[in-house]
Amino acid sequence: MIAAGELQSFVPFGREHCKNHPNAVNLQLRQLQPASELWSSDGAAGLVGSLQEVTLQEREKERWHLRKGTAPDEVEYEEELYVAGNMVIWTRGSKSQASYVYKAFTVDSPVQQALWCNFTVPQSKKDVKDVVEQTVCIVQSSCVNVHSMSGKDFISPLPFQVSTLWSTKFGLLLERKNITVDGHMSPIREPLPTLFSMLHPLDEIAPVVCLFESRLQYVSDSALRVVFTCHEPSIIMTYDTQQCTHTVWTLRKVTPEEQTTVLKCPEQPGPVHTPNTAPSFLSTHLRNVTRLDSPASPLHCHALHNQSRIPASPGLHSRVHSPSISNMAALSRAHSPGIAAPSFSGAQRFNMSCHTPSPRGHSILASPNSTLNETALLPEMEPILPDLCIEQLWTETSAISREKGCQASKVFITSDLCENRYLCFLVESHQQLRCVKFLESNETSQLIFASVTVIPAKDAAPLEDIHTMLVLEANGSLVLYTGVTRVSKVFVPGLLSPTFSVQNHQPQLSTPLENISTPARATVQHMSRLEEVGMPSPVLEVRSSTQHHESSWLEDSPFQQAAPHIHTLRDPVSNRVTLELSSGSMLRITIPEVATSELVKRCLQAIRFILPKDTAMKVLVKWYNSYNAPGGPSMHLEWNLFVTCLMTMMGYNTERLTWTRNLHFEVPLSPVIAPKKARPADTGSDEDWGYLRCSDYHWQVSLRPVVAVHGLEPVSPPGGVDNQESALGLESSALLFPHIPVLFYVLHLLYEDLKLDELQRSGARALVGLLQQLAKDLQLEDFIDLYWRDYPSFIKTFKEACVIDQAQMELMTWPVFLDGEAPCVFSWLSRCLRGQDVAPFPYLPGICERTKLLVLSYALYVVGDEDAISTNMLKYLSRLSAGQKKNTCDPFLRRQSSVKPAPSSGCLAEKLVVWLTSAGFTLKDLESVPFGVALPIRDAIYQCREHPCSDWSEEVCALIGRQDLTKQAHKVTIANRKSTVGLNVMLEPPVTSEADEEEDGMTDLHPEVTGLIWSQDLRVQEVRRLLQSSRPVRVNVPHLPEVSDHEYIEEKENKLLQLCQRTMALPVGRGLFTLFSYHPVPTEPLPVPKLNLTGRAPPRNTMVDLNSGNIDVPPNMTSWPSFHNGVAAGLKIAPASQVESAWIAYNKPKSADLANEYAGFLMALGLNGHLTKLATLNIHDYLTKGHEMTSIGLLLGVSAAKLGTMDMSITRLLSIHIPALLPPTSTELDVPHSVQVAAVVGIGLVYQGTGHRHNAEVLLAEIGRPPGPEMEYCTDRESYSLAAGLALGMVCLGHGSNLIGMTDLNVPEQLYQYMEGDTINVDVTCPGATLALAMIYLKTNNSSYIQCMSFFVLFALAFTPFSLDPSRSIADWLKAPDTMFLLDFIKPEFLLLRTLARCLIMWDEIFPNADWVTSNVPQIIQENIGNQEQTSVSEDLNMETLVQAHDYIIAGGCLAVGFRFAGSANSDAFDCLYKFARNFMQCLTTSTATVVIICLH
């Protein structure tokens, strides 16, 4: 006997909700009564309004049914569909969450039926799966309301009266009510179709056809009633009320050939209707109306009812309180019929038959191939094409009694513990549960029905999760069955057993929920004494037709009135079922599971797989009774109980084996604190010697006579080791004794699979104890050695072995696969890594899936066999099967020796990752694989992570750790789904905020991707906030009392002027932040963020503007910031974007205020490479306009687009703007100075790195270009000289001493003269010359004098106006002076350029630390600044000059570190630069004396 658990009273949740549910105003107000009472009207108004309508049949009781639901997170719950009156309540609830109302519906008329149904919506594309709509169908007298979980609502009118609706795999199955036909029309009518289908609420209802004995017919037998439908497999069961037999049919879609057969009408003799004589549809329609206009016709009321009511207003048929109905949702289906509600003639198609009567045969009537009767005045209409067809599979034979009223009251499908499936139907009148065993054929995928077993039962309910069913016997006992095998009786606490003596009952009994007690827990020693623990016996399959039914003793006993007994079983879900008692109350009980331990479940699965089904069934039933006895294993762990039970069935005496005997005394961990151990004494004692003599090591050593110590007493084995091994034997008559070898092998394979899971390490250690005992008794030395190697300290405690003689060995079944070496998965994987040949590894399908996964992964990625996961799977895996007699590892299944071309590792890595994902392998599973085993898989994942494919699914991207690609794949999936469904909605609706009101230029960033890259903080949002320039800045100036209002306004404007400097610098950072993040739309202009130079002053948020005239503002202050703002906007455009000349011209602003931004936009297009698309005519148009900033941006842009190409057209364009490149006799052009500067830089860009002599000579001369005789070049000479120097550096970029063909120009010496010459204005020429020298010798690390210098160069240097030491290097020229005299001749900003230039040349000597930065400071500066506090400063030294020189040199060194380690994320470089940046920021707020100290630190 087993005990049921979790006993609790059951009340449908919808009942309480209906009491408080708001009914509609136009509906009758009725009060919901308990289940034992009927519905009745309440109040005078209700009675007056409903006396003529309310009948006894309308007052129906409440109804409900439950089912199992699964949430997306795999959390199971129960769903209840409750029906009462006009209301339907859909509730959900689980163990962890209380029940709640999911949806509630209220309709106009009483609900006849409510059920769940899934409709399939086919898709137009072949590769797209069909969409399954989960719906609730509410049946009324005239229509069916369908409400889907996606929010769609449909109303499907019914053209006839329906008795029952059934949910099937394909949709709804409608069973027509059998209405008596009028006598006048019966001679010309044949039986109407009785079974119809509706595949979608918008589809037309179609009759169901039947394929019976190769004949295709409509299902039109009124005696045929549907009693059961099933989704998987797709079958229905019917009952013939005339022949009293049950029949099982397969339900499928009709084939095109069957549809063609329905449409065919064979010719018969008689007059042929021609088109001229054929009545029109309208006349036929009117004639039918006239013919049916008789009040006596039964079709009159029904047809007119459909005609007048259905088209009126479909919205009045239903009203839903939660959720709201969308009446337009029904129009979303593209292939819906044109008319949702059938017309009069449409309804007539179901109410009249257009065929002649045919003889009835075998419960199916009316072939559609018959023709019209000549005398019938009926419309000529083609038959409706059927959608579904039923085909007979099985019917009851004459061996089973056929008596009237034996229709099945309950039908269900159940399976036993060995996965045999049964179709069970309860014949309540005979108190029989008839179980039909069926199985699937492998070839035709059809169901084959086998024998029928009859079980005496009053009621029954299936328990799907534990593969059993609960049977209520006639005497009131609850019995658990698995299939047709009786397991045990079920004890329900709180209910007296039906076998309780009547004379012993008490006069006053408690209710079922009071005084619930749990019986004393049984122990494992008494397992054999439990009731019904013995081997199960299947119920006899043959039952006499004259069997008399035994009446329950409860029927005539007075005890029935005192103690409630179980009346029926209902609402089975998972392993829970409701007991309806005779008192009217209901109890919800839970039947215990077969096992709760994952290890025990897998062992039982392996045992069931390998043993014969009858033997496996006995083992499982024996274990179930032992484990689920009343009280269960209290003092024993589940695994210990399983080992004891299994070994007992193998023939072991677990009381004599020490380690199994100790299992009875093991208890699980408890919070009881262990007593403290006594502190060991420092000195030894005699007990220590005795402990050593009794140790395991001393006993093993003493067994060797050579090393045995003489003079000692004989050593007894340590505790627990029995010398009388011969006394331990096995009982050969045990159930599992012949199967010990095969059970040992499958448990060993399970052990190998557990070793591949780190989370199952404890389970493997527990299993190895059982395997060690079996291997020692079976004398399998290879397995014993393997277990010793895996767990040496644990295995050495197993000393005992049972003797199995040769006769007993012959009684065992020894499989062939046990003759080889012990399979070890680690050894197999190791041989793969070494490149050795490997034999197929054995595995259990469905049980050792981790082994299969890793073995094939190694075969694919390590061995390099691309077909290992498809066609060559048998080369690496050997599948075990029950009853295997020969080795499946035949020679043709082994690895072939032919050498195949080795595929690339990248291709194998991609295949492995995609295959692992298809097998359900995730990162969580990878973490549980032992690290050494997982290394090849991690290597493949690393390769795929570096080079991912764009078409991978979300699961693959998640496996390789590229969640950023997962978001993109998800967006692509949604986009494809959106295009398939055709919904014009945005994927993610924009979130409106204040930042979106003004375009900030950073809206094109993808927060889904950036959030995955920087998921730990909000740095991206913070950077975006700092770089936005479209909103006014906050001008917070305190208003002091002594400050007047006018002065206060000036202070705010001065503060705003300082803040505007920061705002005008933001476009540079924004351009870098949003680089290549935007793909322009050809029909839309490029959005350019506004450069807002206004402010808001708190607390009133008043506007502060610089245009008031209160302060002096620099003229044209916003020209270059606007230019840079346009550059930042243009840099957003990705290089791969489609940009045309027309779009560039389309972005030209109409307002002159935005011309500067457009000029920057043109320059950015050149940097992106898109300005090459600009037509020559547009270039000419822009240059002739004379707008200075536009010319600058255009010249720089086209030059950058032609970088290093020496393009002649661009060269001519630039030469027009440079007087030095024009012929001497050319006309002087009035070119603005800034445009000349841009043209000079453009020459450097077009000729970058080419070493062009002519341009280099011109640019070298232009660095020191004099003001001219008429001082025409006297203004802004610094910018022109700097541009010429930069251009010269770009032309000769990185050439160093290899300036071919330019040795006579003496470029280094000339540049040095521009830096320190006496006859030239070095304040103008020094910056350009310094940077030119740095760019020419960039990264050359020139530490010695130019060794390639020819003799002529040395000779020329001797006659130069300045003297050069031949030992000095180019880098030494750029060192800062080390004397105070020379420092006074050099501007501090020039020291910055010199330091930077020297570091760029000595590129490899830049180190990211503060010592290297300060090493650039001359010794004289370091000594005098550092000692100014200790010693007096000399009068010859100018401290201000020293401090300025120190700061500029440090800044140059920091700039060099930034260039050297740009984009490297070097932490040392960051710490170094951060330190100096903090020092300089502190200098801004401190005095001059403190500045020196700060700079030194």
CSV table of N, CA and C in Angstrom, one decimal, residues 655-764:
chain,number,residue,atom,x,y,z
A,655,GLU,N,22.0,-8.0,4.3
A,655,GLU,CA,22.2,-7.9,5.7
A,655,GLU,C,23.6,-8.4,6.1
A,656,ARG,N,24.2,-9.2,5.2
A,656,ARG,CA,25.5,-9.8,5.5
A,656,ARG,C,26.7,-9.0,4.9
A,657,LEU,N,26.4,-8.2,3.9
A,657,LEU,CA,27.4,-7.3,3.3
A,657,LEU,C,27.5,-6.1,4.2
A,658,THR,N,28.8,-5.8,4.6
A,658,THR,CA,29.0,-4.8,5.6
A,658,THR,C,28.6,-3.4,5.1
A,659,TRP,N,29.0,-3.1,3.9
A,659,TRP,CA,28.7,-1.7,3.4
A,659,TRP,C,27.2,-1.5,3.1
A,660,THR,N,26.5,-2.6,2.7
A,660,THR,CA,25.1,-2.4,2.5
A,660,THR,C,24.3,-2.5,3.8
A,661,ARG,N,24.9,-3.2,4.8
A,661,ARG,CA,24.2,-3.2,6.1
A,661,ARG,C,24.4,-1.8,6.8
A,662,ASN,N,25.5,-1.2,6.5
A,662,ASN,CA,25.7,0.1,7.1
A,662,ASN,C,24.8,1.2,6.5
A,663,LEU,N,24.2,0.9,5.3
A,663,LEU,CA,23.4,1.9,4.6
A,663,LEU,C,22.1,2.1,5.4
A,664,HIS,N,21.7,1.1,6.3
A,664,HIS,CA,20.5,1.3,7.0
A,664,HIS,C,20.7,2.3,8.2
A,665,PHE,N,21.9,2.5,8.5
A,665,PHE,CA,22.2,3.4,9.7
A,665,PHE,C,22.6,4.8,9.3
A,666,GLU,N,22.8,5.0,8.0
A,666,GLU,CA,23.2,6.3,7.5
A,666,GLU,C,22.0,7.2,7.5
A,667,VAL,N,22.2,8.4,8.0
A,667,VAL,CA,21.1,9.4,8.1
A,667,VAL,C,21.5,10.6,7.4
A,668,PRO,N,20.6,11.4,6.8
A,668,PRO,CA,21.0,12.6,6.1
A,668,PRO,C,21.5,13.6,7.1
A,669,LEU,N,22.2,14.6,6.5
A,669,LEU,CA,22.8,15.7,7.4
A,669,LEU,C,21.7,16.4,8.1
A,670,SER,N,21.9,16.7,9.3
A,670,SER,CA,21.0,17.4,10.2
A,670,SER,C,21.7,18.6,10.8
A,671,PRO,N,20.9,19.6,11.3
A,671,PRO,CA,21.5,20.8,11.9
A,671,PRO,C,22.1,20.5,13.3
A,672,VAL,N,22.0,19.3,13.8
A,672,VAL,CA,22.5,19.0,15.1
A,672,VAL,C,24.0,19.2,15.1
A,673,ILE,N,24.5,19.9,16.1
A,673,ILE,CA,26.0,20.1,16.1
A,673,ILE,C,26.7,18.9,16.7
A,674,ALA,N,27.7,18.5,16.0
A,674,ALA,CA,28.4,17.3,16.5
A,674,ALA,C,29.2,17.6,17.7
A,675,PRO,N,29.3,16.6,18.6
A,675,PRO,CA,30.0,16.9,19.9
A,675,PRO,C,31.5,17.1,19.6
A,676,LYS,N,32.0,18.0,20.5
A,676,LYS,CA,33.5,18.3,20.3
A,676,LYS,C,34.3,17.1,20.7
A,677,LYS,N,35.4,16.9,19.9
A,677,LYS,CA,36.3,15.8,20.1
A,677,LYS,C,37.3,16.3,21.2
A,678,ALA,N,37.7,15.2,22.0
A,678,ALA,CA,38.7,15.5,23.0
A,678,ALA,C,40.0,15.9,22.4
A,679,ARG,N,40.7,16.8,23.1
A,679,ARG,CA,42.0,17.2,22.6
A,679,ARG,C,43.0,16.0,22.8
A,680,PRO,N,43.7,15.6,21.7
A,680,PRO,CA,44.6,14.5,21.8
A,680,PRO,C,45.8,14.9,22.8
A,681,ALA,N,46.3,13.9,23.5
A,681,ALA,CA,47.4,14.1,24.4
A,681,ALA,C,48.7,14.2,23.7
A,682,ASP,N,49.6,15.0,24.2
A,682,ASP,CA,50.9,15.2,23.6
A,682,ASP,C,51.7,13.9,23.6
A,683,THR,N,51.6,13.1,24.7
A,683,THR,CA,52.4,11.9,24.9
A,683,THR,C,51.6,10.7,24.3
A,684,GLY,N,52.3,9.7,23.8
A,684,GLY,CA,51.6,8.5,23.3
A,684,GLY,C,51.0,7.6,24.3
A,685,SER,N,50.3,6.6,23.9
A,685,SER,CA,49.7,5.6,24.8
A,685,SER,C,49.7,4.3,24.1
A,686,ASP,N,49.4,3.3,24.9
A,686,ASP,CA,49.4,1.9,24.3
A,686,ASP,C,48.3,1.7,23.3
A,687,GLU,N,47.2,2.6,23.4
A,687,GLU,CA,46.1,2.4,22.4
A,687,GLU,C,46.6,2.9,21.0
A,688,ASP,N,47.6,3.7,20.9
A,688,ASP,CA,48.1,4.1,19.6
A,688,ASP,C,48.7,2.9,18.9
A,689,TRP,N,49.5,2.1,19.6
A,689,TRP,CA,50.1,0.9,18.9
A,689,TRP,C,49.0,0.0,18.5
A,690,GLY,N,48.0,-0.2,19.3
A,690,GLY,CA,46.9,-1.1,18.9
A,690,GLY,C,46.1,-0.5,17.6
A,691,TYR,N,46.0,0.8,17.6
A,691,TYR,CA,45.3,1.4,16.4
A,691,TYR,C,46.1,1.2,15.2
A,692,LEU,N,47.5,1.2,15.3
A,692,LEU,CA,48.3,1.0,14.1
A,692,LEU,C,48.3,-0.5,13.6
A,693,ARG,N,48.2,-1.4,14.6
A,693,ARG,CA,48.1,-2.8,14.2
A,693,ARG,C,46.8,-3.2,13.6
A,694,CYS,N,45.8,-2.4,13.9
A,694,CYS,CA,44.5,-2.7,13.3
A,694,CYS,C,44.2,-1.9,12.1
A,695,SER,N,45.2,-1.2,11.6
A,695,SER,CA,44.9,-0.3,10.5
A,695,SER,C,44.9,-1.1,9.2
A,696,ASP,N,44.3,-0.5,8.2
A,696,ASP,CA,44.2,-1.2,6.9
A,696,ASP,C,45.6,-1.4,6.3
A,697,TYR,N,46.5,-0.5,6.4
A,697,TYR,CA,47.8,-0.7,5.8
A,697,TYR,C,48.5,-1.8,6.4
A,698,HIS,N,48.5,-1.9,7.8
A,698,HIS,CA,49.2,-3.0,8.4
A,698,HIS,C,48.7,-4.4,8.1
A,699,TRP,N,47.3,-4.4,7.9
A,699,TRP,CA,46.7,-5.7,7.5
A,699,TRP,C,47.1,-6.1,6.1
A,700,GLN,N,47.3,-5.2,5.2
A,700,GLN,CA,47.7,-5.5,3.8
A,700,GLN,C,49.1,-5.9,3.8
A,701,VAL,N,50.0,-5.3,4.6
A,701,VAL,CA,51.4,-5.6,4.6
A,701,VAL,C,51.7,-7.0,5.2
A,702,SER,N,50.9,-7.3,6.3
A,702,SER,CA,51.1,-8.5,7.0
A,702,SER,C,50.7,-9.7,6.1
A,703,LEU,N,50.0,-9.5,5.1
A,703,LEU,CA,49.6,-10.6,4.2
A,703,LEU,C,50.8,-11.2,3.4
A,704,ARG,N,51.8,-10.3,3.3
A,704,ARG,CA,53.0,-10.8,2.6
A,704,ARG,C,54.0,-11.4,3.6
A,705,PRO,N,54.3,-12.7,3.4
A,705,PRO,CA,55.2,-13.4,4.4
A,705,PRO,C,56.6,-12.9,4.5
A,706,VAL,N,57.1,-12.2,3.4
A,706,VAL,CA,58.5,-11.8,3.4
A,706,VAL,C,58.7,-10.6,4.3
A,707,VAL,N,57.7,-9.7,4.3
A,707,VAL,CA,57.9,-8.5,5.1
A,707,VAL,C,57.1,-8.6,6.4
A,708,ALA,N,56.5,-9.8,6.8
A,708,ALA,CA,55.8,-9.9,8.0
A,708,ALA,C,56.7,-9.8,9.2
A,709,VAL,N,56.3,-9.2,10.2
A,709,VAL,CA,57.1,-9.0,11.4
A,709,VAL,C,56.9,-10.3,12.3
A,710,HIS,N,58.1,-10.9,12.7
A,710,HIS,CA,58.0,-12.1,13.5
A,710,HIS,C,57.7,-11.7,15.0
A,711,GLY,N,57.1,-12.6,15.6
A,711,GLY,CA,56.9,-12.4,17.0
A,711,GLY,C,55.6,-11.7,17.3
A,712,LEU,N,54.8,-11.3,16.3
A,712,LEU,CA,53.6,-10.6,16.6
A,712,LEU,C,52.4,-11.6,16.5
A,713,GLU,N,51.4,-11.2,17.2
A,713,GLU,CA,50.2,-12.1,17.1
A,713,GLU,C,49.6,-12.0,15.7
A,714,PRO,N,48.8,-13.0,15.3
A,714,PRO,CA,48.2,-13.0,14.0
A,714,PRO,C,47.3,-11.8,13.9
A,715,VAL,N,47.4,-11.1,12.8
A,715,VAL,CA,46.7,-9.9,12.6
A,715,VAL,C,45.3,-10.2,12.1
A,716,SER,N,44.3,-9.6,12.8
A,716,SER,CA,42.9,-9.8,12.3
A,716,SER,C,42.6,-8.6,11.3
A,717,PRO,N,41.8,-8.9,10.4
A,717,PRO,CA,41.5,-7.8,9.4
A,717,PRO,C,40.8,-6.7,10.1
A,718,PRO,N,41.0,-5.5,9.6
A,718,PRO,CA,40.3,-4.3,10.2
A,718,PRO,C,38.8,-4.5,10.2
A,719,GLY,N,38.2,-3.6,11.0
A,719,GLY,CA,36.7,-3.7,11.2
A,719,GLY,C,36.0,-3.8,9.9
A,720,GLY,N,35.1,-4.7,9.8
A,720,GLY,CA,34.2,-4.8,8.7
A,720,GLY,C,34.7,-5.8,7.7
A,721,VAL,N,35.9,-6.3,7.7
A,721,VAL,CA,36.4,-7.3,6.7
A,721,VAL,C,36.1,-8.7,7.2
A,722,ASP,N,35.4,-9.4,6.5
A,722,ASP,CA,35.0,-10.8,6.8
A,722,ASP,C,35.9,-11.8,6.1
A,723,ASN,N,36.5,-12.7,6.8
A,723,ASN,CA,37.4,-13.6,6.2
A,723,ASN,C,36.6,-14.8,5.5
A,724,GLN,N,35.4,-15.0,6.0
A,724,GLN,CA,34.6,-16.1,5.5
A,724,GLN,C,33.9,-15.6,4.2
A,725,GLU,N,34.7,-15.4,3.2
A,725,GLU,CA,34.1,-15.0,1.9
A,725,GLU,C,33.3,-16.1,1.3
A,726,SER,N,33.7,-17.3,1.6
A,726,SER,CA,32.9,-18.4,0.9
A,726,SER,C,31.5,-18.5,1.4
A,727,ALA,N,31.2,-17.9,2.6
A,727,ALA,CA,29.9,-18.0,3.1
A,727,ALA,C,28.9,-17.0,2.4
A,728,LEU,N,29.5,-16.0,1.8
A,728,LEU,CA,28.7,-15.0,1.1
A,728,LEU,C,28.4,-15.4,-0.3
A,729,GLY,N,27.2,-15.6,-0.7
A,729,GLY,CA,26.8,-16.0,-2.0
A,729,GLY,C,25.5,-15.3,-2.5
A,730,LEU,N,25.1,-15.7,-3.7
A,730,LEU,CA,24.0,-15.0,-4.3
A,730,LEU,C,22.9,-16.1,-4.5
A,731,GLU,N,21.6,-15.6,-4.4
A,731,GLU,CA,20.5,-16.4,-4.6
A,731,GLU,C,20.2,-16.5,-6.1
A,732,SER,N,20.4,-17.6,-6.7
A,732,SER,CA,20.2,-17.7,-8.2
A,732,SER,C,18.8,-17.6,-8.6
A,733,SER,N,17.9,-17.8,-7.7
A,733,SER,CA,16.4,-17.7,-8.1
A,733,SER,C,15.9,-16.3,-8.1
A,734,ALA,N,16.7,-15.3,-7.8
A,734,ALA,CA,16.3,-14.0,-7.7
A,734,ALA,C,15.8,-13.5,-9.1
A,735,LEU,N,15.0,-12.5,-9.1
A,735,LEU,CA,14.5,-12.0,-10.3
A,735,LEU,C,15.6,-11.5,-11.3
A,736,LEU,N,16.5,-10.7,-10.8
A,736,LEU,CA,17.5,-10.0,-11.6
A,736,LEU,C,18.8,-10.8,-11.7
A,737,PHE,N,18.9,-12.0,-11.1
A,737,PHE,CA,20.2,-12.7,-11.1
A,737,PHE,C,20.7,-13.0,-12.5
A,738,PRO,N,19.8,-13.5,-13.4
A,738,PRO,CA,20.4,-13.7,-14.8
A,738,PRO,C,20.8,-12.5,-15.5
A,739,HIS,N,20.4,-11.3,-15.1
A,739,HIS,CA,20.6,-10.1,-15.8
A,739,HIS,C,21.7,-9.2,-15.1
A,740,ILE,N,22.4,-9.8,-14.2
A,740,ILE,CA,23.5,-9.0,-13.4
A,740,ILE,C,24.5,-8.5,-14.4
A,741,PRO,N,25.1,-9.3,-15.3
A,741,PRO,CA,26.1,-8.7,-16.2
A,741,PRO,C,25.7,-7.5,-17.0
A,742,VAL,N,24.5,-7.7,-17.6
A,742,VAL,CA,24.0,-6.6,-18.5
A,742,VAL,C,23.6,-5.4,-17.7
A,743,LEU,N,23.1,-5.6,-16.5
A,743,LEU,CA,22.8,-4.4,-15.6
A,743,LEU,C,24.1,-3.7,-15.2
A,744,PHE,N,25.1,-4.5,-14.9
A,744,PHE,CA,26.3,-3.9,-14.5
A,744,PHE,C,26.9,-3.1,-15.7
A,745,TYR,N,26.8,-3.5,-16.9
A,745,TYR,CA,27.4,-2.8,-18.0
A,745,TYR,C,26.6,-1.5,-18.3
A,746,VAL,N,25.3,-1.5,-18.2
A,746,VAL,CA,24.6,-0.3,-18.5
A,746,VAL,C,24.8,0.7,-17.4
A,747,LEU,N,24.9,0.3,-16.1
A,747,LEU,CA,25.2,1.2,-15.0
A,747,LEU,C,26.6,1.7,-15.1
A,748,HIS,N,27.5,0.9,-15.7
A,748,HIS,CA,28.9,1.5,-15.9
A,748,HIS,C,28.9,2.6,-17.0
A,749,LEU,N,28.1,2.4,-18.0
A,749,LEU,CA,28.0,3.4,-19.0
A,749,LEU,C,27.4,4.7,-18.4
A,750,LEU,N,26.4,4.5,-17.6
A,750,LEU,CA,25.8,5.7,-16.9
A,750,LEU,C,26.9,6.4,-16.0
A,751,TYR,N,27.7,5.6,-15.4
A,751,TYR,CA,28.8,6.1,-14.5
A,751,TYR,C,29.7,6.9,-15.4
A,752,GLU,N,30.1,6.4,-16.6
A,752,GLU,CA,31.0,7.2,-17.5
A,752,GLU,C,30.3,8.5,-17.9
A,753,ASP,N,29.0,8.5,-18.1
A,753,ASP,CA,28.3,9.7,-18.5
A,753,ASP,C,28.3,10.7,-17.3
A,754,LEU,N,28.2,10.2,-16.1
A,754,LEU,CA,28.2,11.1,-14.9
A,754,LEU,C,29.5,11.8,-14.7
A,755,LYS,N,30.6,11.1,-15.1
A,755,LYS,CA,31.9,11.7,-15.0
A,755,LYS,C,32.1,12.9,-15.9
A,756,LEU,N,31.3,13.0,-16.9
A,756,LEU,CA,31.4,14.2,-17.8
A,756,LEU,C,30.6,15.4,-17.3
A,757,ASP,N,30.0,15.3,-16.1
A,757,ASP,CA,29.2,16.4,-15.5
A,757,ASP,C,29.8,16.7,-14.2
A,758,GLU,N,30.3,17.9,-14.0
A,758,GLU,CA,30.9,18.2,-12.7
A,758,GLU,C,29.8,18.3,-11.6
A,759,LEU,N,28.6,18.6,-12.0
A,759,LEU,CA,27.5,18.7,-11.0
A,759,LEU,C,27.0,17.3,-10.5
A,760,GLN,N,27.4,16.3,-11.2
A,760,GLN,CA,27.0,14.9,-10.9
A,760,GLN,C,28.2,14.1,-10.3
A,761,ARG,N,29.2,14.8,-9.8
A,761,ARG,CA,30.3,14.1,-9.2
A,761,ARG,C,30.0,13.3,-8.0
A,762,SER,N,29.1,13.8,-7.2
A,762,SER,CA,28.7,13.0,-6.0
A,762,SER,C,27.9,11.8,-6.4
A,763,GLY,N,27.1,11.9,-7.5
A,763,GLY,CA,26.3,10.8,-8.0
A,763,GLY,C,27.2,9.7,-8.5
A,764,ALA,N,28.3,10.1,-9.2
A,764,ALA,CA,29.2,9.1,-9.7
A,764,ALA,C,29.9,8.4,-8.6
